[in-house]
Structures are given as structure tokens and as C-alpha cells.
Amino acid sequence: GNGNPFGVEAWRRFALAHGKPIAFPEWGLNPAGDGSDHPEWIKAVNAWMNKHANTASWPAGGEIPKAAAGKVWYANYFNVRHGNTDQFTIFGTGANPQSSAVFPDLTWGNVKSG
């Protein structure tokens, strides 16, 4: 709403149009949905990040290179108990065992997820 992009690809295109890389400081399963374990969604997000991984580098405080625009700079899985539920979590609680099993072996860019 409010004119903001909706979905990761819309945000990526927004970043691209503005010459910026994109980051996902919090992403994860959606317990507001059906509340179930979704390893295929975890793998799909990982595949999307891999397709759009940033490979450009630049010095701290330096100008962002054009090659980084619209590319995923970093991402962090939201693995925190929230609102008295652990439905987001994939590490340590057993809430989503199938997603927990696939996440550690995923990679994107030059980063191993787990």
C-alpha cells in the first residue's frame, strides 16, 4: 500500500531504477499465512537471491558501481521468536523442520546460508 512496491522483485526493480543495491535485513516464513513449514518457498527465495546476487565491490563510503544496482547485497533470515510464537524460526525450535533441513545447504552469491 501507500505506493510502495510489493514483493521482492518489485523492490529489486525499484532499487535498479534508482541505481542502488538491495538488502533484505529480515526475511522468513509467514506465520500469518497458513502457518505451515515451506521448504520450497525457502529454496525459491534462495534461487531468486542467487539469480540477483551482487558481485560488485566498492570501498566503504565510495560510489556504488552501476553493476550493483538492483542486486542483492545481503540478506538475513528472521529467526526470532516473535509475538509469543516461534512460527518464523527455522533454527533451534523445531517449528519448521523441513525448512530448517534445507536452509543450511543453500548458497547465493559467495555466501553459504547456514
mmCIF file of N, CA and C in Angstrom:
data_model
loop_
_atom_site.group_PDB
_atom_site.id
_atom_site.type_symbol
_atom_site.label_atom_id
_atom_site.label_comp_id
_atom_site.label_asym_id
_atom_site.label_seq_id
_atom_site.Cartn_x
_atom_site.Cartn_y
_atom_site.Cartn_z
ATOM 1 N N GLY A 1 0.815 -1.193 0.000
ATOM 2 C CA GLY A 1 0.000 0.000 0.000
ATOM 3 C C GLY A 1 0.852 1.246 0.000
ATOM 4 N N ASN A 2 0.231 2.345 0.012
ATOM 5 C CA ASN A 2 0.871 3.663 0.060
ATOM 6 C C ASN A 2 1.851 3.895 -1.081
ATOM 7 N N GLY A 3 1.666 3.228 -2.205
ATOM 8 C CA GLY A 3 2.549 3.423 -3.350
ATOM 9 C C GLY A 3 3.868 2.681 -3.260
ATOM 10 N N ASN A 4 4.077 1.899 -2.183
ATOM 11 C CA ASN A 4 5.311 1.141 -2.045
ATOM 12 C C ASN A 4 5.283 -0.089 -2.942
ATOM 13 N N PRO A 5 6.444 -0.504 -3.440
ATOM 14 C CA PRO A 5 6.488 -1.756 -4.208
ATOM 15 C C PRO A 5 6.022 -2.917 -3.336
ATOM 16 N N PHE A 6 5.476 -3.956 -3.971
ATOM 17 C CA PHE A 6 5.038 -5.146 -3.248
ATOM 18 C C PHE A 6 5.740 -6.353 -3.843
ATOM 19 N N GLY A 7 6.438 -7.114 -3.009
ATOM 20 C CA GLY A 7 7.154 -8.306 -3.449
ATOM 21 C C GLY A 7 8.617 -8.011 -3.713
ATOM 22 N N VAL A 8 9.441 -9.048 -3.574
ATOM 23 C CA VAL A 8 10.890 -8.862 -3.702
ATOM 24 C C VAL A 8 11.303 -8.382 -5.086
ATOM 25 N N GLU A 9 10.651 -8.869 -6.124
ATOM 26 C CA GLU A 9 11.032 -8.446 -7.478
ATOM 27 C C GLU A 9 10.667 -6.989 -7.722
ATOM 28 N N ALA A 10 9.538 -6.554 -7.195
ATOM 29 C CA ALA A 10 9.162 -5.139 -7.339
ATOM 30 C C ALA A 10 10.167 -4.249 -6.618
ATOM 31 N N TRP A 11 10.608 -4.664 -5.424
ATOM 32 C CA TRP A 11 11.622 -3.889 -4.701
ATOM 33 C C TRP A 11 12.956 -3.908 -5.448
ATOM 34 N N ARG A 12 13.300 -5.055 -6.039
ATOM 35 C CA ARG A 12 14.548 -5.127 -6.806
ATOM 36 C C ARG A 12 14.499 -4.161 -7.986
ATOM 37 N N ARG A 13 13.383 -4.130 -8.700
ATOM 38 C CA ARG A 13 13.247 -3.212 -9.838
ATOM 39 C C ARG A 13 13.291 -1.752 -9.384
ATOM 40 N N PHE A 14 12.719 -1.467 -8.218
ATOM 41 C CA PHE A 14 12.771 -0.121 -7.649
ATOM 42 C C PHE A 14 14.222 0.276 -7.379
ATOM 43 N N ALA A 15 14.981 -0.634 -6.752
ATOM 44 C CA ALA A 15 16.397 -0.362 -6.471
ATOM 45 C C ALA A 15 17.177 -0.168 -7.773
ATOM 46 N N LEU A 16 16.917 -1.006 -8.747
ATOM 47 C CA LEU A 16 17.580 -0.890 -10.047
ATOM 48 C C LEU A 16 17.314 0.468 -10.678
ATOM 49 N N ALA A 17 16.057 0.889 -10.651
ATOM 50 C CA ALA A 17 15.686 2.178 -11.245
ATOM 51 C C ALA A 17 16.360 3.354 -10.544
ATOM 52 N N HIS A 18 16.732 3.155 -9.274
ATOM 53 C CA HIS A 18 17.375 4.215 -8.508
ATOM 54 C C HIS A 18 18.890 4.016 -8.375
ATOM 55 N N GLY A 19 19.445 3.019 -9.099
ATOM 56 C CA GLY A 19 20.886 2.806 -9.094
ATOM 57 C C GLY A 19 21.449 2.302 -7.780
ATOM 58 N N LYS A 20 20.636 1.577 -7.013
ATOM 59 C CA LYS A 20 21.051 1.114 -5.683
ATOM 60 C C LYS A 20 21.015 -0.404 -5.600
ATOM 61 N N PRO A 21 21.888 -0.982 -4.766
ATOM 62 C CA PRO A 21 21.743 -2.406 -4.450
ATOM 63 C C PRO A 21 20.556 -2.558 -3.500
ATOM 64 N N ILE A 22 20.153 -3.793 -3.254
ATOM 65 C CA ILE A 22 19.038 -4.038 -2.345
ATOM 66 C C ILE A 22 19.485 -5.022 -1.273
ATOM 67 N N ALA A 23 18.922 -4.884 -0.094
ATOM 68 C CA ALA A 23 19.231 -5.788 1.013
ATOM 69 C C ALA A 23 17.927 -6.204 1.674
ATOM 70 N N PHE A 24 17.956 -7.371 2.264
ATOM 71 C CA PHE A 24 16.805 -7.878 2.998
ATOM 72 C C PHE A 24 17.249 -8.163 4.425
ATOM 73 N N PRO A 25 17.182 -7.146 5.306
ATOM 74 C CA PRO A 25 17.658 -7.324 6.672
ATOM 75 C C PRO A 25 16.810 -8.294 7.485
ATOM 76 N N GLU A 26 15.576 -8.549 7.053
ATOM 77 C CA GLU A 26 14.719 -9.539 7.702
ATOM 78 C C GLU A 26 13.833 -10.190 6.649
ATOM 79 N N TRP A 27 13.952 -11.484 6.505
ATOM 80 C CA TRP A 27 13.012 -12.232 5.671
ATOM 81 C C TRP A 27 12.789 -13.571 6.324
ATOM 82 N N GLY A 28 11.663 -14.208 6.018
ATOM 83 C CA GLY A 28 11.390 -15.501 6.615
ATOM 84 C C GLY A 28 10.017 -16.017 6.270
ATOM 85 N N LEU A 29 9.676 -17.138 6.887
ATOM 86 C CA LEU A 29 8.364 -17.736 6.706
ATOM 87 C C LEU A 29 7.290 -16.792 7.241
ATOM 88 N N ASN A 30 6.076 -16.942 6.736
ATOM 89 C CA ASN A 30 4.980 -16.068 7.116
ATOM 90 C C ASN A 30 3.939 -16.838 7.925
ATOM 91 N N PRO A 31 3.998 -16.735 9.254
ATOM 92 C CA PRO A 31 3.020 -17.469 10.056
ATOM 93 C C PRO A 31 1.610 -16.891 9.927
ATOM 94 N N ALA A 32 1.475 -15.687 9.378
ATOM 95 C CA ALA A 32 0.145 -15.115 9.162
ATOM 96 C C ALA A 32 -0.562 -15.821 8.012
ATOM 97 N N GLY A 33 0.214 -16.543 7.185
ATOM 98 C CA GLY A 33 -0.374 -17.332 6.108
ATOM 99 C C GLY A 33 -0.991 -18.582 6.705
ATOM 100 N N ASP A 34 -0.689 -19.723 6.149
ATOM 101 C CA ASP A 34 -1.275 -20.957 6.688
ATOM 102 C C ASP A 34 -0.483 -21.519 7.864
ATOM 103 N N GLY A 35 0.639 -20.865 8.213
ATOM 104 C CA GLY A 35 1.397 -21.253 9.387
ATOM 105 C C GLY A 35 2.186 -22.536 9.263
ATOM 106 N N SER A 36 2.291 -23.074 8.059
ATOM 107 C CA SER A 36 2.992 -24.346 7.917
ATOM 108 C C SER A 36 4.400 -24.165 7.374
ATOM 109 N N ASP A 37 5.167 -25.202 7.470
ATOM 110 C CA ASP A 37 6.550 -25.289 7.023
ATOM 111 C C ASP A 37 6.593 -25.220 5.483
ATOM 112 N N HIS A 38 7.471 -24.406 4.924
ATOM 113 C CA HIS A 38 7.530 -24.237 3.470
ATOM 114 C C HIS A 38 8.963 -24.284 2.936
ATOM 115 N N PRO A 39 9.585 -25.463 2.891
ATOM 116 C CA PRO A 39 10.956 -25.550 2.390
ATOM 117 C C PRO A 39 11.071 -25.145 0.928
ATOM 118 N N GLU A 40 10.041 -25.373 0.117
ATOM 119 C CA GLU A 40 10.110 -24.987 -1.295
ATOM 120 C C GLU A 40 10.146 -23.471 -1.440
ATOM 121 N N TRP A 41 9.447 -22.753 -0.563
ATOM 122 C CA TRP A 41 9.493 -21.292 -0.598
ATOM 123 C C TRP A 41 10.873 -20.798 -0.183
ATOM 124 N N ILE A 42 11.449 -21.411 0.846
ATOM 125 C CA ILE A 42 12.810 -21.062 1.278
ATOM 126 C C ILE A 42 13.776 -21.257 0.103
ATOM 127 N N LYS A 43 13.655 -22.374 -0.605
ATOM 128 C CA LYS A 43 14.536 -22.634 -1.758
ATOM 129 C C LYS A 43 14.265 -21.652 -2.891
ATOM 130 N N ALA A 44 13.013 -21.271 -3.104
ATOM 131 C CA ALA A 44 12.684 -20.317 -4.173
ATOM 132 C C ALA A 44 13.256 -18.936 -3.890
ATOM 133 N N VAL A 45 13.159 -18.481 -2.644
ATOM 134 C CA VAL A 45 13.754 -17.188 -2.276
ATOM 135 C C VAL A 45 15.261 -17.248 -2.481
ATOM 136 N N ASN A 46 15.876 -18.342 -2.062
ATOM 137 C CA ASN A 46 17.314 -18.507 -2.252
ATOM 138 C C ASN A 46 17.691 -18.476 -3.735
ATOM 139 N N ALA A 47 16.927 -19.149 -4.575
ATOM 140 C CA ALA A 47 17.206 -19.155 -6.018
ATOM 141 C C ALA A 47 17.085 -17.747 -6.590
ATOM 142 N N TRP A 48 16.076 -17.005 -6.146
ATOM 143 C CA TRP A 48 15.906 -15.623 -6.610
ATOM 144 C C TRP A 48 17.099 -14.766 -6.177
ATOM 145 N N MET A 49 17.534 -14.914 -4.926
ATOM 146 C CA MET A 49 18.694 -14.152 -4.442
ATOM 147 C C MET A 49 19.946 -14.531 -5.222
ATOM 148 N N ASN A 50 20.090 -15.802 -5.532
ATOM 149 C CA ASN A 50 21.248 -16.252 -6.293
ATOM 150 C C ASN A 50 21.236 -15.632 -7.693
ATOM 151 N N LYS A 51 20.079 -15.595 -8.307
ATOM 152 C CA LYS A 51 19.948 -15.002 -9.648
ATOM 153 C C LYS A 51 20.328 -13.524 -9.637
ATOM 154 N N HIS A 52 20.048 -12.838 -8.530
ATOM 155 C CA HIS A 52 20.262 -11.393 -8.448
ATOM 156 C C HIS A 52 21.364 -11.011 -7.457
ATOM 157 N N ALA A 53 22.292 -11.921 -7.190
ATOM 158 C CA ALA A 53 23.360 -11.661 -6.215
ATOM 159 C C ALA A 53 24.306 -10.576 -6.704
ATOM 160 N N ASN A 54 24.688 -9.704 -5.808
ATOM 161 C CA ASN A 54 25.676 -8.678 -6.118
ATOM 162 C C ASN A 54 27.069 -9.303 -6.195
ATOM 163 N N THR A 55 27.814 -8.971 -7.232
ATOM 164 C CA THR A 55 29.202 -9.421 -7.341
ATOM 165 C C THR A 55 30.157 -8.227 -7.409
ATOM 166 N N ALA A 56 29.605 -7.025 -7.445
ATOM 167 C CA ALA A 56 30.442 -5.816 -7.495
ATOM 168 C C ALA A 56 30.985 -5.506 -6.105
ATOM 169 N N SER A 57 32.098 -4.824 -6.052
ATOM 170 C CA SER A 57 32.641 -4.378 -4.772
ATOM 171 C C SER A 57 33.038 -2.916 -4.899
ATOM 172 N N TRP A 58 33.095 -2.240 -3.768
ATOM 173 C CA TRP A 58 33.485 -0.839 -3.739
ATOM 174 C C TRP A 58 33.973 -0.503 -2.349
ATOM 175 N N PRO A 59 34.820 0.508 -2.227
ATOM 176 C CA PRO A 59 35.349 0.863 -0.908
ATOM 177 C C PRO A 59 34.265 1.496 -0.042
ATOM 178 N N ALA A 60 34.383 1.319 1.266
ATOM 179 C CA ALA A 60 33.447 1.935 2.201
ATOM 180 C C ALA A 60 33.375 3.429 1.941
ATOM 181 N N GLY A 61 32.191 3.927 1.811
ATOM 182 C CA GLY A 61 31.989 5.350 1.545
ATOM 183 C C GLY A 61 32.174 5.729 0.089
ATOM 184 N N GLY A 62 32.589 4.758 -0.742
ATOM 185 C CA GLY A 62 32.809 5.039 -2.160
ATOM 186 C C GLY A 62 31.512 5.029 -2.947
ATOM 187 N N GLU A 63 31.600 5.429 -4.171
ATOM 188 C CA GLU A 63 30.435 5.441 -5.047
ATOM 189 C C GLU A 63 30.012 4.008 -5.379
ATOM 190 N N ILE A 64 28.729 3.761 -5.322
ATOM 191 C CA ILE A 64 28.195 2.436 -5.642
ATOM 192 C C ILE A 64 28.309 2.225 -7.147
ATOM 193 N N PRO A 65 28.965 1.149 -7.586
ATOM 194 C CA PRO A 65 29.099 0.921 -9.028
ATOM 195 C C PRO A 65 27.753 0.579 -9.674
ATOM 196 N N LYS A 66 27.608 0.945 -10.923
ATOM 197 C CA LYS A 66 26.365 0.673 -11.653
ATOM 198 C C LYS A 66 26.042 -0.817 -11.666
ATOM 199 N N ALA A 67 27.060 -1.670 -11.664
ATOM 200 C CA ALA A 67 26.842 -3.129 -11.694
ATOM 201 C C ALA A 67 26.125 -3.632 -10.446
ATOM 202 N N ALA A 68 26.114 -2.860 -9.356
ATOM 203 C CA ALA A 68 25.462 -3.282 -8.114
ATOM 204 C C ALA A 68 23.978 -2.923 -8.081
ATOM 205 N N ALA A 69 23.537 -2.068 -8.978
ATOM 206 C CA ALA A 69 22.141 -1.615 -8.973
ATOM 207 C C ALA A 69 21.188 -2.797 -9.166
ATOM 208 N N GLY A 70 20.212 -2.894 -8.289
ATOM 209 C CA GLY A 70 19.222 -3.956 -8.381
ATOM 210 C C GLY A 70 19.730 -5.326 -7.976
ATOM 211 N N LYS A 71 20.901 -5.390 -7.403
ATOM 212 C CA LYS A 71 21.488 -6.669 -6.977
ATOM 213 C C LYS A 71 21.381 -6.804 -5.467
ATOM 214 N N VAL A 72 21.235 -8.049 -5.003
ATOM 215 C CA VAL A 72 21.094 -8.317 -3.570
ATOM 216 C C VAL A 72 22.465 -8.211 -2.916
ATOM 217 N N TRP A 73 22.576 -7.285 -1.993
ATOM 218 C CA TRP A 73 23.821 -7.032 -1.292
ATOM 219 C C TRP A 73 23.955 -7.980 -0.102
ATOM 220 N N TYR A 74 22.897 -8.110 0.704
ATOM 221 C CA TYR A 74 22.903 -9.061 1.809
ATOM 222 C C TYR A 74 21.468 -9.398 2.190
ATOM 223 N N ALA A 75 21.323 -10.474 2.954
ATOM 224 C CA ALA A 75 20.022 -10.896 3.459
ATOM 225 C C ALA A 75 20.218 -11.622 4.784
ATOM 226 N N ASN A 76 19.282 -11.443 5.690
ATOM 227 C CA ASN A 76 19.304 -12.117 6.992
ATOM 228 C C ASN A 76 17.961 -12.792 7.219
ATOM 229 N N TYR A 77 17.999 -14.071 7.531
ATOM 230 C CA TYR A 77 16.770 -14.780 7.851
ATOM 231 C C TYR A 77 16.299 -14.359 9.242
ATOM 232 N N PHE A 78 15.008 -14.046 9.384
ATOM 233 C CA PHE A 78 14.405 -13.644 10.655
ATOM 234 C C PHE A 78 14.137 -14.894 11.482
ATOM 235 N N ASN A 79 15.048 -15.207 12.386
ATOM 236 C CA ASN A 79 14.944 -16.434 13.177
ATOM 237 C C ASN A 79 14.749 -16.088 14.647
ATOM 238 N N VAL A 80 13.735 -15.270 14.920
ATOM 239 C CA VAL A 80 13.500 -14.790 16.267
ATOM 240 C C VAL A 80 12.075 -15.144 16.690
ATOM 241 N N ARG A 81 11.963 -15.605 17.901
ATOM 242 C CA ARG A 81 10.616 -15.829 18.453
ATOM 243 C C ARG A 81 9.930 -14.474 18.499
ATOM 244 N N HIS A 82 8.733 -14.393 17.952
ATOM 245 C CA HIS A 82 8.060 -13.103 17.800
ATOM 246 C C HIS A 82 6.584 -13.241 18.162
ATOM 247 N N GLY A 83 6.082 -12.335 18.977
ATOM 248 C CA GLY A 83 4.680 -12.370 19.336
ATOM 249 C C GLY A 83 4.268 -13.665 20.012
ATOM 250 N N ASN A 84 5.126 -14.188 20.877
ATOM 251 C CA ASN A 84 4.883 -15.446 21.595
ATOM 252 C C ASN A 84 4.708 -16.644 20.670
ATOM 253 N N THR A 85 5.311 -16.579 19.488
ATOM 254 C CA THR A 85 5.267 -17.728 18.584
ATOM 255 C C THR A 85 6.646 -17.944 17.978
ATOM 256 N N ASP A 86 6.938 -19.177 17.667
ATOM 257 C CA ASP A 86 8.206 -19.483 17.004
ATOM 258 C C ASP A 86 7.955 -19.922 15.562
ATOM 259 N N GLN A 87 6.810 -19.564 14.999
ATOM 260 C CA GLN A 87 6.463 -19.985 13.647
ATOM 261 C C GLN A 87 7.408 -19.430 12.583
ATOM 262 N N PHE A 88 8.131 -18.354 12.867
ATOM 263 C CA PHE A 88 9.106 -17.808 11.927
ATOM 264 C C PHE A 88 10.379 -18.645 11.895
ATOM 265 N N THR A 89 10.695 -19.280 13.016
ATOM 266 C CA THR A 89 12.027 -19.829 13.226
ATOM 267 C C THR A 89 12.286 -21.109 12.442
ATOM 268 N N ILE A 90 13.538 -21.248 12.036
ATOM 269 C CA ILE A 90 13.982 -22.474 11.374
ATOM 270 C C ILE A 90 15.217 -23.049 12.052
ATOM 271 N N PHE A 91 15.707 -22.395 13.095
ATOM 272 C CA PHE A 91 16.864 -22.888 13.841
ATOM 273 C C PHE A 91 16.515 -22.994 15.314
ATOM 274 N N GLY A 92 16.765 -24.145 15.903
ATOM 275 C CA GLY A 92 16.708 -24.291 17.341
ATOM 276 C C GLY A 92 15.375 -24.606 17.985
ATOM 277 N N THR A 93 14.248 -24.439 17.305
ATOM 278 C CA THR A 93 12.970 -24.645 17.981
ATOM 279 C C THR A 93 12.197 -25.845 17.452
ATOM 280 N N GLY A 94 12.524 -26.301 16.272
ATOM 281 C CA GLY A 94 11.790 -27.398 15.677
ATOM 282 C C GLY A 94 10.462 -26.983 15.070
ATOM 283 N N ALA A 95 10.204 -25.654 14.987
ATOM 284 C CA ALA A 95 8.925 -25.171 14.478
ATOM 285 C C ALA A 95 8.729 -25.497 12.995
ATOM 286 N N ASN A 96 9.777 -25.475 12.212
ATOM 287 C CA ASN A 96 9.699 -25.700 10.762
ATOM 288 C C ASN A 96 10.817 -26.648 10.340
ATOM 289 N N PRO A 97 10.705 -27.915 10.667
ATOM 290 C CA PRO A 97 11.809 -28.850 10.459
ATOM 291 C C PRO A 97 12.215 -29.040 8.996
ATOM 292 N N GLN A 98 11.274 -28.983 8.067
ATOM 293 C CA GLN A 98 11.641 -29.167 6.661
ATOM 294 C C GLN A 98 12.449 -27.966 6.148
ATOM 295 N N SER A 99 12.017 -26.751 6.500
ATOM 296 C CA SER A 99 12.761 -25.552 6.108
ATOM 297 C C SER A 99 14.120 -25.528 6.789
ATOM 298 N N SER A 100 14.146 -25.937 8.056
ATOM 299 C CA SER A 100 15.396 -25.991 8.805
ATOM 300 C C SER A 100 16.388 -26.947 8.143
ATOM 301 N N ALA A 101 15.882 -28.033 7.573
ATOM 302 C CA ALA A 101 16.752 -29.028 6.946
ATOM 303 C C ALA A 101 17.354 -28.523 5.637
ATOM 304 N N VAL A 102 16.630 -27.710 4.872
ATOM 305 C CA VAL A 102 17.154 -27.266 3.569
ATOM 306 C C VAL A 102 18.001 -26.007 3.667
ATOM 307 N N PHE A 103 17.729 -25.136 4.636
ATOM 308 C CA PHE A 103 18.394 -23.832 4.691
ATOM 309 C C PHE A 103 19.920 -23.899 4.810
ATOM 310 N N PRO A 104 20.502 -24.720 5.684
ATOM 311 C CA PRO A 104 21.954 -24.692 5.870
ATOM 312 C C PRO A 104 22.769 -25.005 4.613
ATOM 313 N N ASP A 105 22.222 -25.736 3.678
ATOM 314 C CA ASP A 105 22.976 -26.102 2.481
ATOM 315 C C ASP A 105 22.792 -25.130 1.321
ATOM 316 N N LEU A 106 21.962 -24.105 1.489
ATOM 317 C CA LEU A 106 21.730 -23.148 0.406
ATOM 318 C C LEU A 106 22.862 -22.130 0.339
ATOM 319 N N THR A 107 23.152 -21.704 -0.862
ATOM 320 C CA THR A 107 24.130 -20.629 -1.057
ATOM 321 C C THR A 107 23.568 -19.630 -2.044
ATOM 322 N N TRP A 108 24.041 -18.432 -1.991
ATOM 323 C CA TRP A 108 23.753 -17.432 -3.015
ATOM 324 C C TRP A 108 24.947 -16.492 -3.047
ATOM 325 N N GLY A 109 25.271 -16.039 -4.232
ATOM 326 C CA GLY A 109 26.484 -15.231 -4.363
ATOM 327 C C GLY A 109 27.665 -16.039 -3.880
ATOM 328 N N ASN A 110 28.428 -15.489 -2.969
ATOM 329 C CA ASN A 110 29.573 -16.215 -2.401
ATOM 330 C C ASN A 110 29.343 -16.531 -0.925
ATOM 331 N N VAL A 111 28.064 -16.668 -0.535
ATOM 332 C CA VAL A 111 27.714 -16.851 0.862
ATOM 333 C C VAL A 111 26.979 -18.159 1.069
ATOM 334 N N LYS A 112 27.370 -18.905 2.099
ATOM 335 C CA LYS A 112 26.627 -20.110 2.500
ATOM 336 C C LYS A 112 25.610 -19.678 3.543
ATOM 337 N N SER A 113 24.358 -20.099 3.382
ATOM 338 C CA SER A 113 23.279 -19.638 4.247
ATOM 339 C C SER A 113 23.401 -20.087 5.692
ATOM 340 N N GLY A 114 23.762 -21.334 5.913
ATOM 341 C CA GLY A 114 23.761 -21.850 7.265
ATOM 342 C C GLY A 114 25.124 -21.958 7.873
#
